[in-house]
């Protein structure tokens, strides 16, 4: 299997000499093609900083991040913008859909920016919308949809360009339990059927139990790692809860 993501001795500092905070501390791990990996940790653990560095929103202080063999820590300017546009897909907690565009236009926008031929866009949009259960709302605007529908539209937008890596930041954070479960089952489809490589940051043990591997971060370092293997999702969920307890988290919050 090819390594889609390689984190190599990454460190990230904030502040100045008089008040320096180390958010990431010599962090290293890899994600293989087709994996679905969840990153968990308490508030302030460094998980969001890590996602920001991988997504190129922030830059590392030292170390290297490779996505599909490209060292993104060395990219700048137009090369960085092109890489972000073509190789990464993003799913945010608050959807980040454009209110002035309908569902079809929100999904198609990513292809338009890539100058994909117009005659191929409609078929691709309708195919991915159908797979994510939003094929019947293509003419609706974000304000006309539920939170679950909006997040599935955001998923469609993230994968329409067939990115090497999909980054999800608390994707179920703004959803009720039913909508969250529906979304996570779609993630199963993206990962299992379309071989999408997904890296998801979450504080929620139920959400993390849908992943094939969970990496726990504490104080900017890897605290523990769980691999689902042959476990059922319920069994994997129990193991995640055990580690969350060791981390000092509140199990009732995790549930």
Tab-separated table of C-alpha atoms in Angstrom:
chain	number	residue	atom	x	y	z
A	1	UNK	CA	0.000	0.000	0.000
A	2	UNK	CA	1.153	3.520	-0.801
A	3	UNK	CA	1.552	6.030	2.009
A	4	UNK	CA	-0.864	8.849	1.211
A	5	UNK	CA	0.134	10.821	4.310
A	6	UNK	CA	3.463	10.821	6.142
A	7	UNK	CA	4.029	12.995	9.209
A	8	UNK	CA	7.741	13.142	9.970
A	9	UNK	CA	9.070	14.681	13.230
A	10	UNK	CA	6.623	17.573	13.084
A	11	UNK	CA	6.836	20.313	15.687
A	12	UNK	CA	4.712	23.425	15.959
A	13	UNK	CA	5.324	26.333	18.318
A	14	UNK	CA	3.131	29.344	19.003
A	15	UNK	CA	4.062	32.586	20.712
A	16	UNK	CA	7.459	34.169	21.319
A	17	UNK	CA	10.490	33.571	23.518
A	18	UNK	CA	8.799	34.971	26.611
A	19	UNK	CA	5.669	32.842	26.123
A	20	UNK	CA	6.239	29.811	23.955
A	21	UNK	CA	3.701	27.010	23.532
A	22	UNK	CA	4.602	23.703	21.886
A	23	UNK	CA	1.421	22.495	20.184
A	24	UNK	CA	3.010	19.523	18.356
A	25	UNK	CA	5.981	17.675	19.834
A	26	UNK	CA	8.082	15.574	17.417
A	27	UNK	CA	4.986	13.913	15.968
A	28	UNK	CA	5.378	11.100	13.423
A	29	UNK	CA	2.890	8.666	11.842
A	30	UNK	CA	1.695	7.450	8.442
A	31	UNK	CA	-1.656	6.890	6.751
A	32	UNK	CA	-1.901	4.356	3.938
A	33	UNK	CA	-4.011	4.654	0.825
A	34	UNK	CA	-7.617	3.697	1.557
A	35	UNK	CA	-7.374	4.056	5.336
A	36	UNK	CA	-9.971	5.801	7.487
A	37	UNK	CA	-8.107	7.254	10.455
A	38	UNK	CA	-9.560	9.238	13.356
A	39	UNK	CA	-7.498	11.624	15.490
A	40	UNK	CA	-8.747	12.033	19.063
A	41	UNK	CA	-7.596	14.136	22.002
A	42	UNK	CA	-8.825	16.584	24.600
A	43	UNK	CA	-9.125	20.288	23.870
A	44	UNK	CA	-5.612	21.691	23.576
A	45	UNK	CA	-4.055	18.324	22.742
A	46	UNK	CA	-2.853	19.511	19.332
A	47	UNK	CA	-5.272	17.624	17.103
A	48	UNK	CA	-6.691	20.737	15.438
A	49	UNK	CA	-3.208	22.203	14.997
A	50	UNK	CA	-2.177	18.966	13.304
A	51	UNK	CA	-5.143	19.116	10.929
A	52	UNK	CA	-4.405	22.753	10.138
A	53	UNK	CA	-0.802	21.893	9.246
A	54	UNK	CA	-1.847	18.976	7.039
A	55	UNK	CA	-4.481	21.122	5.319
A	56	UNK	CA	-1.799	23.823	4.704
A	57	UNK	CA	-3.841	26.386	6.669
A	58	UNK	CA	-0.885	26.578	9.069
A	59	UNK	CA	2.824	25.838	8.646
A	60	UNK	CA	4.975	23.573	10.777
A	61	UNK	CA	7.854	24.974	12.820
A	62	UNK	CA	9.993	21.972	11.953
A	63	UNK	CA	9.599	18.538	10.367
A	64	UNK	CA	7.937	17.452	7.153
A	65	UNK	CA	4.475	16.488	5.939
A	66	UNK	CA	4.195	14.413	2.774
A	67	UNK	CA	0.917	13.932	0.901
A	68	UNK	CA	1.120	11.403	-1.942
A	69	UNK	CA	4.900	11.815	-1.929
A	70	UNK	CA	4.890	15.634	-2.106
A	71	UNK	CA	6.516	17.523	0.764
A	72	UNK	CA	3.810	20.119	1.363
A	73	UNK	CA	5.957	21.964	3.904
A	74	UNK	CA	8.070	23.197	0.987
A	75	UNK	CA	5.219	24.376	-1.230
A	76	UNK	CA	4.502	28.090	-1.601
A	77	UNK	CA	2.347	30.467	-3.600
A	78	UNK	CA	0.581	29.106	-6.664
A	79	UNK	CA	2.079	25.635	-6.239
A	80	UNK	CA	0.571	25.416	-2.759
A	81	UNK	CA	-2.823	26.686	-3.944
A	82	UNK	CA	-2.873	24.196	-6.802
A	83	UNK	CA	-1.930	21.317	-4.515
A	84	UNK	CA	-4.636	22.223	-1.993
A	85	UNK	CA	-7.202	22.521	-4.788
A	86	UNK	CA	-6.355	19.269	-6.560
A	87	UNK	CA	-5.104	16.859	-3.878
A	88	UNK	CA	-7.086	17.686	-0.719
A	89	UNK	CA	-10.780	17.501	0.098
A	90	UNK	CA	-12.232	19.332	3.095
A	91	UNK	CA	-15.259	18.624	5.298
A	92	UNK	CA	-15.889	21.199	8.031
A	93	UNK	CA	-18.076	21.142	11.131
A	94	UNK	CA	-20.089	24.160	9.944
A	95	UNK	CA	-20.479	22.892	6.342
A	96	UNK	CA	-19.017	26.031	4.655
A	97	UNK	CA	-21.503	25.897	1.808
A	98	UNK	CA	-22.138	29.038	-0.246
A	99	UNK	CA	-25.635	30.305	0.567
A	100	UNK	CA	-26.092	31.987	-2.819
A	101	UNK	CA	-25.534	28.731	-4.724
A	102	UNK	CA	-27.845	25.725	-4.838
A	103	UNK	CA	-26.651	22.195	-4.039
A	104	UNK	CA	-25.709	21.384	-7.624
A	105	UNK	CA	-23.685	24.585	-7.936
A	106	UNK	CA	-21.960	24.089	-4.573
A	107	UNK	CA	-20.785	20.624	-5.595
A	108	UNK	CA	-19.887	21.608	-9.158
A	109	UNK	CA	-17.877	24.655	-8.099
A	110	UNK	CA	-14.789	22.589	-7.226
A	111	UNK	CA	-14.748	21.098	-10.729
A	112	UNK	CA	-15.322	24.485	-12.348
A	113	UNK	CA	-12.314	25.913	-10.502
A	114	UNK	CA	-10.233	23.020	-11.878
A	115	UNK	CA	-11.392	23.883	-15.418
A	116	UNK	CA	-13.016	20.482	-15.865
A	117	UNK	CA	-14.864	20.375	-19.227
A	118	UNK	CA	-18.442	21.549	-18.724
A	119	UNK	CA	-19.989	18.569	-20.509
A	120	UNK	CA	-18.550	16.129	-17.929
A	121	UNK	CA	-19.501	18.076	-14.799
A	122	UNK	CA	-23.221	17.319	-14.651
A	123	UNK	CA	-22.783	13.544	-14.776
A	124	UNK	CA	-20.130	13.581	-12.067
A	125	UNK	CA	-22.178	15.829	-9.795
A	126	UNK	CA	-25.326	13.731	-10.170
A	127	UNK	CA	-23.427	10.483	-9.554
A	128	UNK	CA	-21.756	11.632	-6.345
A	129	UNK	CA	-24.925	13.349	-5.107
A	130	UNK	CA	-26.880	10.131	-5.579
A	131	UNK	CA	-24.297	8.083	-3.679
A	132	UNK	CA	-24.418	10.513	-0.753
A	133	UNK	CA	-28.175	10.673	-0.613
A	134	UNK	CA	-28.648	14.251	-1.813
A	135	UNK	CA	-29.586	13.595	-5.422
A	136	UNK	CA	-33.142	14.803	-4.773
A	137	UNK	CA	-32.132	18.212	-3.367
A	138	UNK	CA	-29.795	19.442	-6.119
A	139	UNK	CA	-32.007	22.459	-6.810
A	140	UNK	CA	-32.343	23.482	-3.162
A	141	UNK	CA	-30.303	26.118	-1.378
A	142	UNK	CA	-28.465	25.501	1.930
A	143	UNK	CA	-31.086	27.379	3.981
A	144	UNK	CA	-33.726	24.953	2.712
A	145	UNK	CA	-31.954	21.832	4.009
A	146	UNK	CA	-31.349	20.053	7.298
A	147	UNK	CA	-27.916	19.940	8.920
A	148	UNK	CA	-27.477	16.316	7.864
A	149	UNK	CA	-28.269	17.109	4.251
A	150	UNK	CA	-25.874	20.062	4.247
A	151	UNK	CA	-23.054	17.926	5.629
A	152	UNK	CA	-23.644	15.238	2.987
A	153	UNK	CA	-23.501	17.974	0.342
A	154	UNK	CA	-20.203	19.084	1.884
A	155	UNK	CA	-18.957	15.487	1.577
A	156	UNK	CA	-19.975	15.397	-2.071
A	157	UNK	CA	-18.113	18.639	-2.695
A	158	UNK	CA	-15.035	17.246	-0.912
A	159	UNK	CA	-14.768	14.079	-2.994
A	160	UNK	CA	-16.014	15.274	-6.400
A	161	UNK	CA	-12.433	16.133	-7.415
A	162	UNK	CA	-11.183	12.660	-6.363
A	163	UNK	CA	-8.580	14.060	-3.924
A	164	UNK	CA	-5.731	11.978	-2.550
A	165	UNK	CA	-6.763	12.817	1.016
A	166	UNK	CA	-10.055	13.905	2.590
A	167	UNK	CA	-9.690	15.937	5.796
A	168	UNK	CA	-12.714	16.064	8.106
A	169	UNK	CA	-12.814	18.467	11.058
A	170	UNK	CA	-15.440	17.404	13.630
A	171	UNK	CA	-17.841	16.493	10.788
A	172	UNK	CA	-20.634	15.377	13.136
A	173	UNK	CA	-20.213	18.221	15.640
A	174	UNK	CA	-23.228	20.213	14.434
A	175	UNK	CA	-25.504	17.226	13.766
A	176	UNK	CA	-28.118	15.396	15.820
A	177	UNK	CA	-27.478	11.711	16.526
A	178	UNK	CA	-29.614	10.420	13.632
A	179	UNK	CA	-27.987	12.723	11.080
A	180	UNK	CA	-24.541	11.916	12.472
A	181	UNK	CA	-25.125	8.181	12.051
A	182	UNK	CA	-26.333	8.663	8.469
A	183	UNK	CA	-23.269	10.745	7.651
A	184	UNK	CA	-20.869	8.223	9.182
A	185	UNK	CA	-22.465	5.417	7.190
A	186	UNK	CA	-21.749	7.497	4.076
A	187	UNK	CA	-18.151	7.770	5.233
A	188	UNK	CA	-18.130	3.965	5.310
A	189	UNK	CA	-19.204	4.036	1.684
A	190	UNK	CA	-16.611	6.636	0.669
A	191	UNK	CA	-13.863	4.667	2.345
A	192	UNK	CA	-14.948	1.121	1.556
A	193	UNK	CA	-16.388	1.479	-1.943
A	194	UNK	CA	-14.570	4.495	-3.371
A	195	UNK	CA	-11.263	3.852	-1.544
A	196	UNK	CA	-11.226	7.419	-0.244
A	197	UNK	CA	-8.435	8.031	2.261
A	198	UNK	CA	-9.958	9.911	5.205
A	199	UNK	CA	-8.312	11.645	8.158
A	200	UNK	CA	-10.915	12.807	10.651
A	201	UNK	CA	-10.446	14.878	13.795
A	202	UNK	CA	-13.116	14.242	16.422
A	203	UNK	CA	-13.672	14.396	20.175
A	204	UNK	CA	-16.561	11.941	19.928
A	205	UNK	CA	-15.975	8.228	20.603
A	206	UNK	CA	-19.068	7.125	18.670
A	207	UNK	CA	-17.862	8.995	15.587
A	208	UNK	CA	-14.325	7.609	15.956
A	209	UNK	CA	-15.642	4.039	16.152
A	210	UNK	CA	-16.462	4.185	12.427
A	211	UNK	CA	-12.763	4.573	11.581
A	212	UNK	CA	-10.383	1.679	10.942
A	213	UNK	CA	-7.705	3.210	13.193
A	214	UNK	CA	-7.739	5.779	15.971
A	215	UNK	CA	-4.700	7.829	16.991
A	216	UNK	CA	-4.931	9.520	20.391
A	217	UNK	CA	-2.924	12.705	20.938
A	218	UNK	CA	-2.008	14.236	24.293
A	219	UNK	CA	0.161	17.316	24.776
A	220	UNK	CA	1.173	17.275	21.113
A	221	UNK	CA	2.410	13.666	21.201
A	222	UNK	CA	0.901	10.323	20.272
A	223	UNK	CA	-0.517	8.847	23.472
A	224	UNK	CA	-1.974	5.609	22.100
A	225	UNK	CA	-3.218	3.967	18.921
A	226	UNK	CA	-6.040	1.512	18.287
A	227	UNK	CA	-6.623	-0.607	15.179
A	228	UNK	CA	-10.132	-1.933	14.607
A	229	UNK	CA	-9.077	-5.133	12.860
A	230	UNK	CA	-11.742	-7.828	13.227
A	231	UNK	CA	-13.599	-6.032	16.027
A	232	UNK	CA	-17.217	-5.095	15.593
A	233	UNK	CA	-17.914	-1.389	15.744
A	234	UNK	CA	-19.448	-1.887	19.211
A	235	UNK	CA	-16.318	-3.657	20.466
A	236	UNK	CA	-14.093	-0.981	18.947
A	237	UNK	CA	-16.235	1.719	20.555
A	238	UNK	CA	-15.664	0.089	23.971
A	239	UNK	CA	-11.904	0.107	23.479
A	240	UNK	CA	-11.990	3.763	22.455
A	241	UNK	CA	-13.929	4.641	25.608
A	242	UNK	CA	-11.273	2.854	27.693
A	243	UNK	CA	-8.494	4.968	26.169
A	244	UNK	CA	-10.521	8.172	26.501
A	245	UNK	CA	-10.821	7.368	30.211
A	246	UNK	CA	-7.046	6.914	30.474
A	247	UNK	CA	-6.574	10.236	28.727
A	248	UNK	CA	-8.510	11.871	31.529
A	249	UNK	CA	-11.512	12.651	29.384
A	250	UNK	CA	-15.062	12.616	30.638
A	251	UNK	CA	-16.691	9.440	29.317
A	252	UNK	CA	-20.126	11.033	29.463
A	253	UNK	CA	-18.865	13.745	27.114
A	254	UNK	CA	-17.428	11.111	24.787
A	255	UNK	CA	-20.754	9.353	24.562
